[in-house]
Coordinates of N, CA and C in Angstrom, one line a residue:
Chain A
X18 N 115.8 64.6 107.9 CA 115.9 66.0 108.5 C 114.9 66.9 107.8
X19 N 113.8 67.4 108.6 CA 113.4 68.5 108.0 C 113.9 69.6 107.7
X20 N 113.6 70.8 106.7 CA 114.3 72.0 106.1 C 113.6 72.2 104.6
X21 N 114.1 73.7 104.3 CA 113.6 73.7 103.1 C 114.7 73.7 102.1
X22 N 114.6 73.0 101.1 CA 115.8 73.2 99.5 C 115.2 74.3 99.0
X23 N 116.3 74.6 98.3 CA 116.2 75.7 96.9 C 117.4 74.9 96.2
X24 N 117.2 74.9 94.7 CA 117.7 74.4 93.7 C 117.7 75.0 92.4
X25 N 118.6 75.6 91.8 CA 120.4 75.4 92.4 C 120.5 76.4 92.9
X26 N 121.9 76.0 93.4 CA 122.7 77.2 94.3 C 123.2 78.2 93.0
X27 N 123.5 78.1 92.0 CA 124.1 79.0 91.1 C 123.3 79.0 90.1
X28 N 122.5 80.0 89.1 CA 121.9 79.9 87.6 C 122.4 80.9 87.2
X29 N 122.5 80.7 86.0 CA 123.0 81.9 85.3 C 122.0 81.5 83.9
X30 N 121.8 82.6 83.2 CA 120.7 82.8 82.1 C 121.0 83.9 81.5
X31 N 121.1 83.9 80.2 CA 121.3 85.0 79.0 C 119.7 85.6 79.4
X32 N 119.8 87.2 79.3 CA 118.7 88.2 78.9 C 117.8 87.8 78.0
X33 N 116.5 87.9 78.2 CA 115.6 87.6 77.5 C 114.9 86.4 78.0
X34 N 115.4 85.7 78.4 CA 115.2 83.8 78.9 C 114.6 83.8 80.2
X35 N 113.1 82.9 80.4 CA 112.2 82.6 81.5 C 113.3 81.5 82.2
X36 N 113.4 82.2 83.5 CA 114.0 81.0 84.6 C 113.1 80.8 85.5
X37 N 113.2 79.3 85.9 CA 112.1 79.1 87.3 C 113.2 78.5 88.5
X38 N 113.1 79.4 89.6 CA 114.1 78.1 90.9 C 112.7 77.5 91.7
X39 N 113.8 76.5 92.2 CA 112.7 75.4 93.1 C 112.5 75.8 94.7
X40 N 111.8 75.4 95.1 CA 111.8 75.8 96.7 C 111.4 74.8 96.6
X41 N 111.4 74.0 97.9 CA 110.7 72.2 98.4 C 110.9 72.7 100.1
X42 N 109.9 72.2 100.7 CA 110.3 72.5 102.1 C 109.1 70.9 102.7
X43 N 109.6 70.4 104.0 CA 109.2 69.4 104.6 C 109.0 69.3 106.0
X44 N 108.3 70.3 106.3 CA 108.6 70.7 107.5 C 107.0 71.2 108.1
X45 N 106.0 70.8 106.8 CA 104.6 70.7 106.9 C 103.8 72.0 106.8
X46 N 105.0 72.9 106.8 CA 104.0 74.3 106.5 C 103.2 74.7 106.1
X47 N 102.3 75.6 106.1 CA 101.4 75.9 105.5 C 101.7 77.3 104.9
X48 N 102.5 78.2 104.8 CA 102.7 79.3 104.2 C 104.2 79.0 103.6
X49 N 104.2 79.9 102.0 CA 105.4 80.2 102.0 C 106.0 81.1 101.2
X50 N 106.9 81.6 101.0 CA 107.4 82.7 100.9 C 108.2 83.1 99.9
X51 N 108.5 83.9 98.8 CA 109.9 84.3 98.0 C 110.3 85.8 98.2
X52 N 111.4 85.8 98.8 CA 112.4 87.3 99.1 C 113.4 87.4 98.0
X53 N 113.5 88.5 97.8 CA 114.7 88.9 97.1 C 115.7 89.9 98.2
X54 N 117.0 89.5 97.4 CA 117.8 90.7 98.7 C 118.9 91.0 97.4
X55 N 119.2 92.4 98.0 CA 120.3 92.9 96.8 C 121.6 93.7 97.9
X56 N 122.6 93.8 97.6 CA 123.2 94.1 98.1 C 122.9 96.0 99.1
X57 N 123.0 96.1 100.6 CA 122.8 97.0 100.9 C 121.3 97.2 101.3
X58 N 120.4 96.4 100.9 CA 118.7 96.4 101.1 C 118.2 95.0 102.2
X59 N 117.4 95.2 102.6 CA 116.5 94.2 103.2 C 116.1 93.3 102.4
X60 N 115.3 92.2 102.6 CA 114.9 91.4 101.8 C 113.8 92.0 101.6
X61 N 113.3 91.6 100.1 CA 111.7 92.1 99.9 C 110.8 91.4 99.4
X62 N 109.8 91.0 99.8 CA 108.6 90.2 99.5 C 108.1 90.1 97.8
X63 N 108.3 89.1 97.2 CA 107.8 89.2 96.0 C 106.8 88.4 96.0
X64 N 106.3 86.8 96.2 CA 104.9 86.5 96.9 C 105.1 85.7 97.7
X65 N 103.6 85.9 98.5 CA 103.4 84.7 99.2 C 102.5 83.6 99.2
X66 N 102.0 82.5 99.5 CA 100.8 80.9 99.4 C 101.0 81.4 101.5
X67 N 99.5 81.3 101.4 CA 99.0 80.6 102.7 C 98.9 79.5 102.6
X68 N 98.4 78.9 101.5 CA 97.7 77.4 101.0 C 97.9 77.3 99.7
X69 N 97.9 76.1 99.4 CA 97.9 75.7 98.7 C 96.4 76.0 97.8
X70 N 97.2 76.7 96.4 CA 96.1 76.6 95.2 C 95.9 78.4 95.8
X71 N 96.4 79.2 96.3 CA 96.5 79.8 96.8 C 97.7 81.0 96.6
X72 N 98.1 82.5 96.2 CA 99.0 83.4 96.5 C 99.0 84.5 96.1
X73 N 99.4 85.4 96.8 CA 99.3 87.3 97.2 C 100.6 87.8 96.3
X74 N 100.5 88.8 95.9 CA 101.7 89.5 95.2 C 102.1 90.2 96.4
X75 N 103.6 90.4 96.7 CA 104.5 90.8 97.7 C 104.4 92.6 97.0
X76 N 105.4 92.7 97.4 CA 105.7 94.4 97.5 C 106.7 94.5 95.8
X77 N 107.0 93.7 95.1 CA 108.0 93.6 94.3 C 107.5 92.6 93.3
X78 N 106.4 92.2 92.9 CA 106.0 90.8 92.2 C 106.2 90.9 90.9
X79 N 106.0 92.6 90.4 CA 106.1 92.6 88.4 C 106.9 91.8 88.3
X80 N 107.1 91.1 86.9 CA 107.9 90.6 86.2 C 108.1 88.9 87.0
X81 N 106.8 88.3 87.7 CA 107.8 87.1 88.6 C 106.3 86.5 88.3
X82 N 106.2 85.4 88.3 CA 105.4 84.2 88.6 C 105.6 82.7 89.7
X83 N 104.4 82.9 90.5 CA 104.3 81.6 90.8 C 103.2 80.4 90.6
X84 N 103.4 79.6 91.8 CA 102.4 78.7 91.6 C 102.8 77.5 93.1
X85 N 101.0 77.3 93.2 CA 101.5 76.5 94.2 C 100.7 75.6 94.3
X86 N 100.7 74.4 93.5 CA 100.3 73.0 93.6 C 100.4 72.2 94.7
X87 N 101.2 72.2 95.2 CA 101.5 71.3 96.1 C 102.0 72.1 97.8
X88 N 101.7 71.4 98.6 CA 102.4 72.6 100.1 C 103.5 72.2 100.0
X89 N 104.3 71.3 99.5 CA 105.8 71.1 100.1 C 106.6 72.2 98.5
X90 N 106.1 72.3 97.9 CA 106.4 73.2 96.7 C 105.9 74.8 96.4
X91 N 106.4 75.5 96.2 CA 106.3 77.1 96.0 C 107.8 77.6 94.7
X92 N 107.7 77.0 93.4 CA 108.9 77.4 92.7 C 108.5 78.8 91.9
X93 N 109.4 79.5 91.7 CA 109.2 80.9 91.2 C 109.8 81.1 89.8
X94 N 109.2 81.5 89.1 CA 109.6 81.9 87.6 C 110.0 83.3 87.6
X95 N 111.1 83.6 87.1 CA 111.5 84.7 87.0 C 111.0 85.2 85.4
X96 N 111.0 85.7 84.9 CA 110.2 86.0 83.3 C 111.4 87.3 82.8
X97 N 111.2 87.3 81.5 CA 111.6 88.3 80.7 C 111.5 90.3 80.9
X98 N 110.3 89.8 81.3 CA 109.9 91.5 82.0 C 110.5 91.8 83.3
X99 N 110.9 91.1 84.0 CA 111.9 91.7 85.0 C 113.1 92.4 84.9
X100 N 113.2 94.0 85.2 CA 114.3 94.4 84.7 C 115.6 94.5 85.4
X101 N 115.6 93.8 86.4 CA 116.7 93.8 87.1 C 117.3 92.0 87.5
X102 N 116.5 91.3 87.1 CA 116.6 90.0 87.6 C 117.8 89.4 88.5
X103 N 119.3 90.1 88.4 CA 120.2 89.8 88.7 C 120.3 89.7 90.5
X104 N 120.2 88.7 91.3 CA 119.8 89.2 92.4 C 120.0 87.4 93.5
X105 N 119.9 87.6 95.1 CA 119.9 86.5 95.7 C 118.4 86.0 96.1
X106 N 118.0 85.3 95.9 CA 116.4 84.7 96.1 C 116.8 83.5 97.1
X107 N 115.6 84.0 97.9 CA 115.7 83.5 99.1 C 113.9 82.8 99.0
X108 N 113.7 81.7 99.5 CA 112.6 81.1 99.8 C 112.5 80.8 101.0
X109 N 111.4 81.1 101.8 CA 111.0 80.9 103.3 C 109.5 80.0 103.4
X110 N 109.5 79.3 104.8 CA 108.1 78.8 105.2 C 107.6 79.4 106.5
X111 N 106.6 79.3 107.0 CA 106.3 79.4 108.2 C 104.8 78.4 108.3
X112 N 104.8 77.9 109.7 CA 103.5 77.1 109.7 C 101.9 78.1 109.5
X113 N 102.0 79.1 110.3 CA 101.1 80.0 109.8 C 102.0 81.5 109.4
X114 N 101.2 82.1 108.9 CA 101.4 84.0 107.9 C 101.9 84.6 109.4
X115 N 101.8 84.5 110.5 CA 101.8 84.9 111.8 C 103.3 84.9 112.7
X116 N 103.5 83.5 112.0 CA 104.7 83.1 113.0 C 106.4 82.8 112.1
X117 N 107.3 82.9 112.9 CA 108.3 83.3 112.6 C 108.6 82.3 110.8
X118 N 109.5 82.6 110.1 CA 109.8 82.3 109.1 C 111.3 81.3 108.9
X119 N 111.3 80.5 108.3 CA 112.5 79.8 108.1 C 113.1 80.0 106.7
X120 N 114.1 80.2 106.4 CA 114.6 80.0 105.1 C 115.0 79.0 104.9
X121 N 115.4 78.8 103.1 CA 116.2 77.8 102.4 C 117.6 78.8 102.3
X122 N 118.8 77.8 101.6 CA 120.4 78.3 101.6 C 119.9 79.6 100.3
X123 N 119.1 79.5 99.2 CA 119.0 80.6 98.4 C 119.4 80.2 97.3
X124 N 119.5 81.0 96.6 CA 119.6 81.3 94.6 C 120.2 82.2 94.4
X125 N 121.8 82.1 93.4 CA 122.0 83.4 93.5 C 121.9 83.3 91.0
X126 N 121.1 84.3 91.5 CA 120.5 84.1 90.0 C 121.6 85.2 89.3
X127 N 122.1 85.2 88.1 CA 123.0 86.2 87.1 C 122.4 85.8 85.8
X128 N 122.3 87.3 85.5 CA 121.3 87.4 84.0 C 122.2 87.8 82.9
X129 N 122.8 87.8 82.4 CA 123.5 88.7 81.6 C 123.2 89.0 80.1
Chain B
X13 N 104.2 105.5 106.0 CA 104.5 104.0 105.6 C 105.7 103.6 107.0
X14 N 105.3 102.2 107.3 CA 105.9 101.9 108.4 C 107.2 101.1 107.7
X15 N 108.4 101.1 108.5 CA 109.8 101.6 108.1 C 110.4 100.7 109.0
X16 N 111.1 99.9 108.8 CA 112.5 99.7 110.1 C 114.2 100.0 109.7
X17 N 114.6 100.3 110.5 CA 116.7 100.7 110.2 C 116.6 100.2 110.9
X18 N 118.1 100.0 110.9 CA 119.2 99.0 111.8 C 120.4 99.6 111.9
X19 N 121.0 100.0 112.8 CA 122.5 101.0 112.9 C 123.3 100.1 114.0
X20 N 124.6 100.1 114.4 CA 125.0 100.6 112.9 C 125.4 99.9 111.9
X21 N 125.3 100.4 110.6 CA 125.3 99.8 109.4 C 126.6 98.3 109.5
X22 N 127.4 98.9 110.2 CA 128.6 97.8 110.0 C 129.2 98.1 111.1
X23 N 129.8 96.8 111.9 CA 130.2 97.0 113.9 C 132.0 96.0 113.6
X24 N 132.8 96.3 113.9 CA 133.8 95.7 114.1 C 134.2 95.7 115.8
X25 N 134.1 94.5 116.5 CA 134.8 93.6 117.6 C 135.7 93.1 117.9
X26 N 136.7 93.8 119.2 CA 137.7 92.6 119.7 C 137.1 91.2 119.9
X27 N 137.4 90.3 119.8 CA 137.0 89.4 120.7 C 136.8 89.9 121.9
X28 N 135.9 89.0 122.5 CA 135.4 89.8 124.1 C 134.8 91.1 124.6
X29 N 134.6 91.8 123.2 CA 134.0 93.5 123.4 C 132.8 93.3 123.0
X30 N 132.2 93.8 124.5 CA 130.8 93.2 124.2 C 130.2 94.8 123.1
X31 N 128.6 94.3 122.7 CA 128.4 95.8 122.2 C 126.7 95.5 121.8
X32 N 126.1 96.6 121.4 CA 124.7 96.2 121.3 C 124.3 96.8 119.7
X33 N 123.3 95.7 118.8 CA 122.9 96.3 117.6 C 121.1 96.8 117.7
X34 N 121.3 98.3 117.2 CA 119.8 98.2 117.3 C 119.0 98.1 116.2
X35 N 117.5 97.5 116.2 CA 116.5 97.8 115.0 C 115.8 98.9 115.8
X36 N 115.2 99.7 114.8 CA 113.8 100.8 115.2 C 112.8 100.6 114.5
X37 N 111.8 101.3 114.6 CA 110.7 101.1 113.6 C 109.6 102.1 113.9
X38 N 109.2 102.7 112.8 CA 108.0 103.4 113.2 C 106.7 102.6 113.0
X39 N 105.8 102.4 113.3 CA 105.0 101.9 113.7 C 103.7 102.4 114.2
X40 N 102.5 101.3 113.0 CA 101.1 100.7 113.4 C 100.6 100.3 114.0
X41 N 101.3 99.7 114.5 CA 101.1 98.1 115.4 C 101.7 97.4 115.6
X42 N 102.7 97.1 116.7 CA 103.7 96.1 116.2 C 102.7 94.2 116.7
X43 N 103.1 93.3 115.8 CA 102.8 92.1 115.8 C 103.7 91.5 116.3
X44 N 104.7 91.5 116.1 CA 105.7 90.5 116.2 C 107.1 91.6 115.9
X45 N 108.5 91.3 116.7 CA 109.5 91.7 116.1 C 110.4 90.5 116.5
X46 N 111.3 90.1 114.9 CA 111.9 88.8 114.7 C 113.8 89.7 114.7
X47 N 114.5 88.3 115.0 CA 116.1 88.6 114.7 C 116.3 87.2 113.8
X48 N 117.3 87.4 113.0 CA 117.6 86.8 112.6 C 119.4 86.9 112.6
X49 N 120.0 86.0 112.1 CA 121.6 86.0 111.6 C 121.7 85.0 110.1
X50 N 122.3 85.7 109.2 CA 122.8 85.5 108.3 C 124.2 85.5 107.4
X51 N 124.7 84.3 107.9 CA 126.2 84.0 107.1 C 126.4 84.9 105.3
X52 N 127.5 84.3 105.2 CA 127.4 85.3 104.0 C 127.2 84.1 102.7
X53 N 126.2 84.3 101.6 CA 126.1 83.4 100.6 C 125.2 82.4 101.1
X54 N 124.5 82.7 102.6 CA 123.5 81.5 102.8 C 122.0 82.2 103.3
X55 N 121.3 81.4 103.6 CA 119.7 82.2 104.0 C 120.3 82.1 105.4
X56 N 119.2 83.3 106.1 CA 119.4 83.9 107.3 C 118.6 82.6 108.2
X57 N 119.2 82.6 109.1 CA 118.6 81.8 110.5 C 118.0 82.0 112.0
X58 N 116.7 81.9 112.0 CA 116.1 82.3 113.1 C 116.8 81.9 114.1
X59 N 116.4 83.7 115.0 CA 117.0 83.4 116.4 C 115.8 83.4 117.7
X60 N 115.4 85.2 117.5 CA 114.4 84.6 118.1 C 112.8 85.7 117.7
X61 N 112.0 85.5 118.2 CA 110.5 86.5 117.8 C 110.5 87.5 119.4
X62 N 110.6 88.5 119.5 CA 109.5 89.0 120.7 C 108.3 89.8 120.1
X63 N 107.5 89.6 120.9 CA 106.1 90.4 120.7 C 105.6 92.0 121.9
X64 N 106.3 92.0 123.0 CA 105.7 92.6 123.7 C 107.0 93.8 124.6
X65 N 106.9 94.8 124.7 CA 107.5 95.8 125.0 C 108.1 95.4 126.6
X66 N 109.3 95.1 127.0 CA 109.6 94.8 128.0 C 110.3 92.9 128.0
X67 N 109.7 92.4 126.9 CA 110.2 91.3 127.1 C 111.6 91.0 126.5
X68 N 112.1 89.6 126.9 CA 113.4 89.3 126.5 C 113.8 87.7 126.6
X69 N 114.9 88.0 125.3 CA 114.7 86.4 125.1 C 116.5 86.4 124.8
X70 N 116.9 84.8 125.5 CA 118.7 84.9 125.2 C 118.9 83.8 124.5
X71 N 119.9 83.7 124.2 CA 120.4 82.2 123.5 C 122.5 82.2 123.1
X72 N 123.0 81.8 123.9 CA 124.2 81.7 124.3 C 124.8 83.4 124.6
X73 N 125.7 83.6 123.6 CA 126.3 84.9 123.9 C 124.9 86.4 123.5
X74 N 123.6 85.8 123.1 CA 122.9 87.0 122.7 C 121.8 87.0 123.3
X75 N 121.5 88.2 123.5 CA 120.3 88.4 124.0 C 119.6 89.7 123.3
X76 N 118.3 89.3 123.2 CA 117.4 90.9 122.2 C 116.8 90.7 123.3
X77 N 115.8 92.4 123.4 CA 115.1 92.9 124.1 C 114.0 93.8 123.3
X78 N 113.2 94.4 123.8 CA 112.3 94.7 123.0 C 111.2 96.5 124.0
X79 N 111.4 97.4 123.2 CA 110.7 98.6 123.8 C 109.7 98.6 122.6
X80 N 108.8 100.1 123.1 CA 107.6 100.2 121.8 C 108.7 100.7 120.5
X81 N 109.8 100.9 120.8 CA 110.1 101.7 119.1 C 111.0 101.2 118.8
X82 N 112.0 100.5 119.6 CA 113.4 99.5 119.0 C 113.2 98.5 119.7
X83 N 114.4 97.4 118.7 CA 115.0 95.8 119.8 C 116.2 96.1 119.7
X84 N 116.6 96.0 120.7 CA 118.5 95.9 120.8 C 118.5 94.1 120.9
X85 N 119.9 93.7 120.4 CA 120.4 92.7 120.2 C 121.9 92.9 121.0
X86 N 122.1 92.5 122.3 CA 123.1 92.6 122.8 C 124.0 91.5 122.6
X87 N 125.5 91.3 122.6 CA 126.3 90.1 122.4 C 127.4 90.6 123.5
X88 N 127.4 89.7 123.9 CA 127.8 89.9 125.5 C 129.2 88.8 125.5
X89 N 130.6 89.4 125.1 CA 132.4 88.7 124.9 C 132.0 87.6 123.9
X90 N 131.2 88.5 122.3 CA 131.6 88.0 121.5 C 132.8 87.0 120.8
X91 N 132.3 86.3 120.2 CA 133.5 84.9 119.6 C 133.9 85.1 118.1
X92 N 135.1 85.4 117.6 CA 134.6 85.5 116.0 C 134.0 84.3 115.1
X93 N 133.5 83.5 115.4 CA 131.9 82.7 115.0 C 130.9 82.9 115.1
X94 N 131.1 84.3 115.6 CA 129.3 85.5 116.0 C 129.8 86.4 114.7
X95 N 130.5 86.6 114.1 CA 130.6 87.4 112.8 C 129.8 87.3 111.4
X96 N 128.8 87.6 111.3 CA 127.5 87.5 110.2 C 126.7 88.9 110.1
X97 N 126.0 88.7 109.5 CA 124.9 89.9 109.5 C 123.6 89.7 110.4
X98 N 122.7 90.3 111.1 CA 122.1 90.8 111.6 C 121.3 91.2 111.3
X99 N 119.9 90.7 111.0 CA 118.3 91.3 110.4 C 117.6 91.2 111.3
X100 N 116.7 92.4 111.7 CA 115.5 92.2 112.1 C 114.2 92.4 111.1
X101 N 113.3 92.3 111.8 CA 112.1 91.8 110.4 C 110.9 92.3 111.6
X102 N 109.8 93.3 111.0 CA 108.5 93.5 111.6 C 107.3 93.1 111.3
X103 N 106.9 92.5 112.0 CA 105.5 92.5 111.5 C 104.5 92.9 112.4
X104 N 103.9 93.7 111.2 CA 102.9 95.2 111.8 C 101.5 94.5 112.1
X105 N 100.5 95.5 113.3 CA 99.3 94.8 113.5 C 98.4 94.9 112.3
X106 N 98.3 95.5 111.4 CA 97.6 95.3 110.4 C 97.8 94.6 109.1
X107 N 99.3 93.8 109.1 CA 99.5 93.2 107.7 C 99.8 91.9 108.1
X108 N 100.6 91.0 107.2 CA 101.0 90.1 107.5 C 102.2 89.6 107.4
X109 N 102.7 90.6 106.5 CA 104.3 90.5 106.0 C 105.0 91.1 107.2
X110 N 106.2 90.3 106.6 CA 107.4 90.8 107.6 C 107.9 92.1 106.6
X111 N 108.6 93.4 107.0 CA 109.4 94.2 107.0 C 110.6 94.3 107.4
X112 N 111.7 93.6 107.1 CA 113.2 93.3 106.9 C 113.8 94.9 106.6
X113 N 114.9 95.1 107.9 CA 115.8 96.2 107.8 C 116.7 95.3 107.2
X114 N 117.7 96.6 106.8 CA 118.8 96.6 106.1 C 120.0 95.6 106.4
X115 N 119.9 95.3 108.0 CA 120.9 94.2 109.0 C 121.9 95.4 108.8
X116 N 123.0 94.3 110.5 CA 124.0 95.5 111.0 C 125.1 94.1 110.5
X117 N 126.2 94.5 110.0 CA 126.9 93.5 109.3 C 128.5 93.5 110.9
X118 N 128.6 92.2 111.4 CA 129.1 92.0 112.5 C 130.2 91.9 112.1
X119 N 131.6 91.7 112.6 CA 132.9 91.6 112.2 C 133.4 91.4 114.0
X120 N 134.0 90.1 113.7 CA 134.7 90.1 115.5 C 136.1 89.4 115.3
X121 N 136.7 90.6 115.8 CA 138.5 90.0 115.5 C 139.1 89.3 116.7
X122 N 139.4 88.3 116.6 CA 140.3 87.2 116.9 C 141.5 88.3 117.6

């Protein structure tokens, strides 16, 4: 079946400590995506890969890193400088930047 | 700065009472305007894209529509298995990102 993972469904991480979640998607895209959503807000773009070797800072990127080796891969590091990190992270693909987007089930990351 | 809401914020339904959610947006350009639905605790799931002012697209109990400044999402004797949240998402003629409203959070009572 194609779709995209995120892995895991639950992290939790003491303050201070670099986390990375996974996105994997097989569905041959060529773009892909990391949102954050907090309760009460829309989702918000933190980056995106057109391609591979490839990615834009979203509207929200301080404190986050990516990387994109591979097109079926886009995993996001959350880093120490993030001051709010507590949040649901959501990873999407689309075959082009143009056309509609699909998500994974998500990350619900807790920092404490 | 181009903007979209979604009202109303939160909709409670009999079963069977139909009702309509709107997005708005002020607007550059519109590219594309997307719906999506989203369970609670999971990623949202495409429903449908319109692009052009007058068109319309259905898929069982829903149907969106699309003018130059809103989409309404109509649900026509909702089921409480239509109870989720509600996003729409824009994408402007000059960028490439989507712009995600706040979603209208659905509730349909049995």
């Amino acid at each position: 079946d194609g779709g995209i993972t995120q892995s895991p469904k639950y992290l939790f991480r003491k303050e201070g400590q670099n986390v990375t979640l996974s996105c994997e998607q097989n569905l041959n895209h060529d773009a892909m995506y990391w949102y954050r959503q907090d309760p009460g807000q829309g989702l918000r773009l933190i980056y995106y890969s057109q391609i591979v070797n490839d990615f834009q800072k979203g509207d929200i990127a301080e404190g986050y890193s990516v990387s994109r080796e591979k097109k079926e891969s886009f995993p996001l590091t959350v880093t120490s400088a993030q001051k709010n990190p507590t949040a649901f992270y959501l990873c999407a693909s689309s075959f082009r930047t143009l056309d509609e987007q699909y998500f994974g089930p998500g990350t619900r990351l807790t920092v404490t | 700065e181009d903007q979209v809401t979604q009202s109303p914020e939160a909709l409670r339904l009999q079963e069977g009472e139909s009702s309509s959610l709107n997005c708005s947006y002020t607007v550059s350009g519109l590219r594309g305007l997307f719906w999506y639905r989203q369970d609670p605790g999971k990623g949202p799931e495409f429903l449908f894209t319109l692009y052009s002012a007058g068109e319309e697209k259905e898929k069982e109990r829903l149907k969106a529509t699309l003018t130059k400044k809103e989409s309404f999402l109509h649900i026509t004797a909702p089921k409480p298995e239509d109870s989720a949240t509600y996003l729409c998402a824009v994408q402007f003629l000059y960028g490439q990102n989507f712009v995600f409203g706040p979603g209208t959070r659905l509730s349909v009572l049995p």
